[in-house]
PDB file of C-alpha atoms in Angstrom:
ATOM      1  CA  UNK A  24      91.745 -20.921   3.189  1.00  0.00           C
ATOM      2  CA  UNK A  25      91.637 -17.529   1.728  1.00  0.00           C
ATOM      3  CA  UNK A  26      95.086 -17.627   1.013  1.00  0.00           C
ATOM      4  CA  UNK A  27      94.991 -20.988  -1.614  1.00  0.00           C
ATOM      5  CA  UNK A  28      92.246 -19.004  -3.284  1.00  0.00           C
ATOM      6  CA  UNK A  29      94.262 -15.995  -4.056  1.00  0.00           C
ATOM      7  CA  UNK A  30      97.236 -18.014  -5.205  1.00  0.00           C
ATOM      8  CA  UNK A  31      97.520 -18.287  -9.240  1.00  0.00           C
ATOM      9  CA  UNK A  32      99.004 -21.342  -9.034  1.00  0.00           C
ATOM     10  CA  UNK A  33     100.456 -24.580  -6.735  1.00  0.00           C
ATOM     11  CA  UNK A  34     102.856 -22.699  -3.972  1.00  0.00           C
ATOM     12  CA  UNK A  35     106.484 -23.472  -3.838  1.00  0.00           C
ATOM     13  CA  UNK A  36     107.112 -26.531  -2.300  1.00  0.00           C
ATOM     14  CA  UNK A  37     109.629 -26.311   1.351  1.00  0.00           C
ATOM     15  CA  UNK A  38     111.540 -29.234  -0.340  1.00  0.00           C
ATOM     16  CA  UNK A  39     111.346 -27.829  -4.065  1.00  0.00           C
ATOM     17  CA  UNK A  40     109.686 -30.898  -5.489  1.00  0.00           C
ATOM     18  CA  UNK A  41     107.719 -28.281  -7.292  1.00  0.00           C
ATOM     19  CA  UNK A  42     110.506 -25.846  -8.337  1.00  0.00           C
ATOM     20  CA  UNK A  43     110.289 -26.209 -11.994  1.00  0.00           C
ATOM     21  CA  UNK A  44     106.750 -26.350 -12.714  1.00  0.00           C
ATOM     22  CA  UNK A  45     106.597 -23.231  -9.942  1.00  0.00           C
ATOM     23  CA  UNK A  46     109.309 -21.248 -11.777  1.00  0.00           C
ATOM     24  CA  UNK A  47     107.697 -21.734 -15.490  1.00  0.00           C
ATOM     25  CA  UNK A  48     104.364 -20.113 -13.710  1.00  0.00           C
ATOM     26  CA  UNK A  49     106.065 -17.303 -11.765  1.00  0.00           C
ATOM     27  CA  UNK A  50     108.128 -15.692 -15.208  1.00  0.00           C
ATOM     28  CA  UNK A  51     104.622 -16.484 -17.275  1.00  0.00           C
ATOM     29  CA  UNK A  52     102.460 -14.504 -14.478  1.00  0.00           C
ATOM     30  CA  UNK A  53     105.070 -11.814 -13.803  1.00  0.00           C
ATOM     31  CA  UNK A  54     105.500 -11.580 -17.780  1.00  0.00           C
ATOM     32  CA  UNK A  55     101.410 -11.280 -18.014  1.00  0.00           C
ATOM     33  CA  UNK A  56     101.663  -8.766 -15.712  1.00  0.00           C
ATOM     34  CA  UNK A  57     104.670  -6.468 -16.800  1.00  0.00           C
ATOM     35  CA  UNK A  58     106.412  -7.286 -13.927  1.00  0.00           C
ATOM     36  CA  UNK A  59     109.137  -9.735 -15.505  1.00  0.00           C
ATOM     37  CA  UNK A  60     111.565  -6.877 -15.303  1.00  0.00           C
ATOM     38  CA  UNK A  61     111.845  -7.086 -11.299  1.00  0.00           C
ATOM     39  CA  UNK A  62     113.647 -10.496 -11.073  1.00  0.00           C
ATOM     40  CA  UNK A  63     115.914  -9.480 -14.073  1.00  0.00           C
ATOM     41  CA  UNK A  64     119.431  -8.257 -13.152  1.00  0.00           C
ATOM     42  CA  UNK A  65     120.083  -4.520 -13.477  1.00  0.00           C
ATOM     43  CA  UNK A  66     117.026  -3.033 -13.680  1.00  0.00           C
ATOM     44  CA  UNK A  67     115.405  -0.130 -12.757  1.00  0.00           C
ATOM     45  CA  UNK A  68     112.255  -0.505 -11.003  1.00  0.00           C
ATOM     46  CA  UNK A  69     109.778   1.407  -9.324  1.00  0.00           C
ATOM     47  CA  UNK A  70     108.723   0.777  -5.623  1.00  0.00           C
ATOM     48  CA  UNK A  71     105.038  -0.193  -6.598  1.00  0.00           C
ATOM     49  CA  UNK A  72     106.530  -2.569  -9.019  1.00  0.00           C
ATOM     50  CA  UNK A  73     108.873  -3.600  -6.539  1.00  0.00           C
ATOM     51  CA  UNK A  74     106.383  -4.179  -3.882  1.00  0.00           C
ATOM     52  CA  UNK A  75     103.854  -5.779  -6.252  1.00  0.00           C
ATOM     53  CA  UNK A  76     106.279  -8.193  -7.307  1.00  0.00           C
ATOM     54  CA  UNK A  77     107.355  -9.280  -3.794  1.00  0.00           C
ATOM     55  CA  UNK A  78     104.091  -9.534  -2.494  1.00  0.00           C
ATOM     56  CA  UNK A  79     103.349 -12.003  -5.427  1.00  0.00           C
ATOM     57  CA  UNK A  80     106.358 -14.008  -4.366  1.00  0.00           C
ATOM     58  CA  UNK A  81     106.435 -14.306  -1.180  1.00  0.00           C
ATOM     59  CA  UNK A  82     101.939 -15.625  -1.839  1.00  0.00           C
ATOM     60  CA  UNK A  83     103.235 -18.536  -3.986  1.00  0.00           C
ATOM     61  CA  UNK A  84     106.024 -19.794  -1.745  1.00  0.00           C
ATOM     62  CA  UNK A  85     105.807 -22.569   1.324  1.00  0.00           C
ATOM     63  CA  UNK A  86     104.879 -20.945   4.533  1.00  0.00           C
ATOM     64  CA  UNK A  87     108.284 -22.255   6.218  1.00  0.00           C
ATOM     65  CA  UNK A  88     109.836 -20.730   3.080  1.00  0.00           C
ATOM     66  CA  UNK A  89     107.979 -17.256   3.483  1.00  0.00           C
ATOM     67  CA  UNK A  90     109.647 -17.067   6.940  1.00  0.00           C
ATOM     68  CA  UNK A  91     113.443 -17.388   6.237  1.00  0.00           C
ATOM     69  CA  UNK A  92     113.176 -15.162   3.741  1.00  0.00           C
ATOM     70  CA  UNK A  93     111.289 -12.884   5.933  1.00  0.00           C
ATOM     71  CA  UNK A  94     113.943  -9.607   5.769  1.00  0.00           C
ATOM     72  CA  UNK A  95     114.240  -9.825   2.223  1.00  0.00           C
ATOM     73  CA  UNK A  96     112.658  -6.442   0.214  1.00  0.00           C
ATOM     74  CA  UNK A  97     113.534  -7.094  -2.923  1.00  0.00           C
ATOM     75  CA  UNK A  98     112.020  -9.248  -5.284  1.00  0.00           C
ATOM     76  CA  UNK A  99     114.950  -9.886  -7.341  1.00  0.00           C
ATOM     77  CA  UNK A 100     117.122 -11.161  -4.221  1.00  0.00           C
ATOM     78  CA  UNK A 101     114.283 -13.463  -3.337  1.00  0.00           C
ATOM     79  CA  UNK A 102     114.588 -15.024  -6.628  1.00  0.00           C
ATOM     80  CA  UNK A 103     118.200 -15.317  -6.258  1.00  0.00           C
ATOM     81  CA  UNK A 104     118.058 -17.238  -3.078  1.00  0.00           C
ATOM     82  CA  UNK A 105     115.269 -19.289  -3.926  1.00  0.00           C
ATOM     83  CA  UNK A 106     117.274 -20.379  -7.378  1.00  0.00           C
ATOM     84  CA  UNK A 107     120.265 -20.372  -5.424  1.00  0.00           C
ATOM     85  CA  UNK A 108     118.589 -23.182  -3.090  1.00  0.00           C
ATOM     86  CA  UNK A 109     116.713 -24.838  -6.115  1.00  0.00           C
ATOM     87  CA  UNK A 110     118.770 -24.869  -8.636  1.00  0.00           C
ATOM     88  CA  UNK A 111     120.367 -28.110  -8.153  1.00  0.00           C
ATOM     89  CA  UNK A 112     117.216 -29.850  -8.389  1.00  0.00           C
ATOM     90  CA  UNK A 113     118.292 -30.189 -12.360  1.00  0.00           C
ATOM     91  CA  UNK A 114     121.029 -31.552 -11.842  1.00  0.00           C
ATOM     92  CA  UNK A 115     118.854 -34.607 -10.326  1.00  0.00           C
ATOM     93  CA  UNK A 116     116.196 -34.342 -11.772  1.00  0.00           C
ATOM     94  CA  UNK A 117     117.343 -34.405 -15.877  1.00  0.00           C
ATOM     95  CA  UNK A 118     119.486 -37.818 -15.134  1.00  0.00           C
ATOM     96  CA  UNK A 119     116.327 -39.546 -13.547  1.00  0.00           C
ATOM     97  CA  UNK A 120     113.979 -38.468 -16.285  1.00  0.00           C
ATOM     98  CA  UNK A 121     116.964 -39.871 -18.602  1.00  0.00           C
ATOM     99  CA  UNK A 122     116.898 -43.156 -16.896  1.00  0.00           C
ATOM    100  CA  UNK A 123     113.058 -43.580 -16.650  1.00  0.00           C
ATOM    101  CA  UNK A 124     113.224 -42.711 -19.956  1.00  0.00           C
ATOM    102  CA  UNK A 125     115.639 -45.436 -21.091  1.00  0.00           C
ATOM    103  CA  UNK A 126     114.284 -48.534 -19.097  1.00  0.00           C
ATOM    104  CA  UNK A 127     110.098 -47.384 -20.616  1.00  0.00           C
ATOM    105  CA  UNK A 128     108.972 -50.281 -22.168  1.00  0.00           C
ATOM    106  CA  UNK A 129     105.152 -50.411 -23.349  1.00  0.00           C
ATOM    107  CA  UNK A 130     104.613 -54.061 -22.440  1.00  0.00           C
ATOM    108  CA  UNK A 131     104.866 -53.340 -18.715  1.00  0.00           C
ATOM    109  CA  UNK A 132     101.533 -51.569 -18.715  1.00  0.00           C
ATOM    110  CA  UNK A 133      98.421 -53.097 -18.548  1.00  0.00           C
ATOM    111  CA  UNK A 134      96.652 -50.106 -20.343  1.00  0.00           C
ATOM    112  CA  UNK A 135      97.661 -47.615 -23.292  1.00  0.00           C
ATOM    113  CA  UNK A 136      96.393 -45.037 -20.575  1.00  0.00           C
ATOM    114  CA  UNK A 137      98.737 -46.020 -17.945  1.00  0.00           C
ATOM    115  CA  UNK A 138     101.865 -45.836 -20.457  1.00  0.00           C
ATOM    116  CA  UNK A 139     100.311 -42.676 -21.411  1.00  0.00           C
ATOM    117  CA  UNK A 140     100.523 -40.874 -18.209  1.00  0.00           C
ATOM    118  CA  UNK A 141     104.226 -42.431 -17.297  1.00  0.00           C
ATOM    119  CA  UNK A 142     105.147 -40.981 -20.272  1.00  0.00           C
ATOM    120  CA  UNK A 143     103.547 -37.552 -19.832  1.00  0.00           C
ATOM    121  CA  UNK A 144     105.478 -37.328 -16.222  1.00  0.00           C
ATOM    122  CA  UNK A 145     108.616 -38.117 -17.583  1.00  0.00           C
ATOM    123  CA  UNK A 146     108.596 -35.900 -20.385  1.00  0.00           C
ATOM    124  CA  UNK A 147     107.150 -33.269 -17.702  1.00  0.00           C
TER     125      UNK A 147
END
C-alpha cells in the first residue's frame, strides 16, 4: 500500500495498455526534476542522477515488469527495453483511434455526455 502512495502517477501496465499515457508522465516528471538527461542517448551522468532516475523507474513500472528487468543499472537501458517492448503499441493503437474515429456518429448516443467522453478517449 505504501508503494501506490509514493508513485506520481498510474504504474506501467505488464501488457502496456498504459504505455503512452505512462511515457508522457515519466519525460514530464524526469523533466520537473532535471533528470530528463538520463534516458537521453550520450550523456554524461552522475551516479546519484543515475541512481535517482532508476529508482524512479523501476517505482512506476508493473511488479512482473520490475523483475525481468531486475539486472538492469542503468536508467537509460531500461527505457530502451521498455520502448523496445512498447513501442509497437502505436502502430495499433493510431489505426483503431482512426477507425473509431471514422464510424463516430452523434445520433448513437443517448446523451451529449456520453458522445462527450467517447470522444475524449479517442482523441486520448
Amino acid at each position: 500500500m505504501a508503494n501506490i502512495e509514493n508513485r506520481k502517477f498510474i504504474a506501467l501496465d505488464i501488457s502496456g495498455k498504459n504505455y503512452l499515457s505512462c511515457v508522457l508522465d515519466v519525460k514530464l516528471h524526469l523533466s520537473a526534476n532535471k533528470l530528463r538527461h538520463t534516458i537521453d542517448e550520450n550523456n554524461a551522468v552522475s551516479n546519484e542522477e543515475r541512481a535517482t532516475a532508476l529508482i524512479f523507474l523501476r517505482d512506476h513500472i508493473d511488479d512482473g515488469l520490475k523483475y525481468e528487468y531486475l539486472t538492469v543499472e542503468n536508467p537509460l537501458e531500461l527505457w530502451q527495453n521498455l520502448n523496445d517492448r512498447f513501442e509497437h503499441l502505436k502502430a495499433v493503437v493510431l489505426p483503431k483511434a482512426l477507425n473509431d474515429w471514422s464510424q463516430l456518429r452523434f445520433q448513437d448516443f443517448k446523451t451529449v455526455s456520453e458522445y462527450n467522453s467517447t470522444l475524449f478517449k479517442i482523441v486520448s
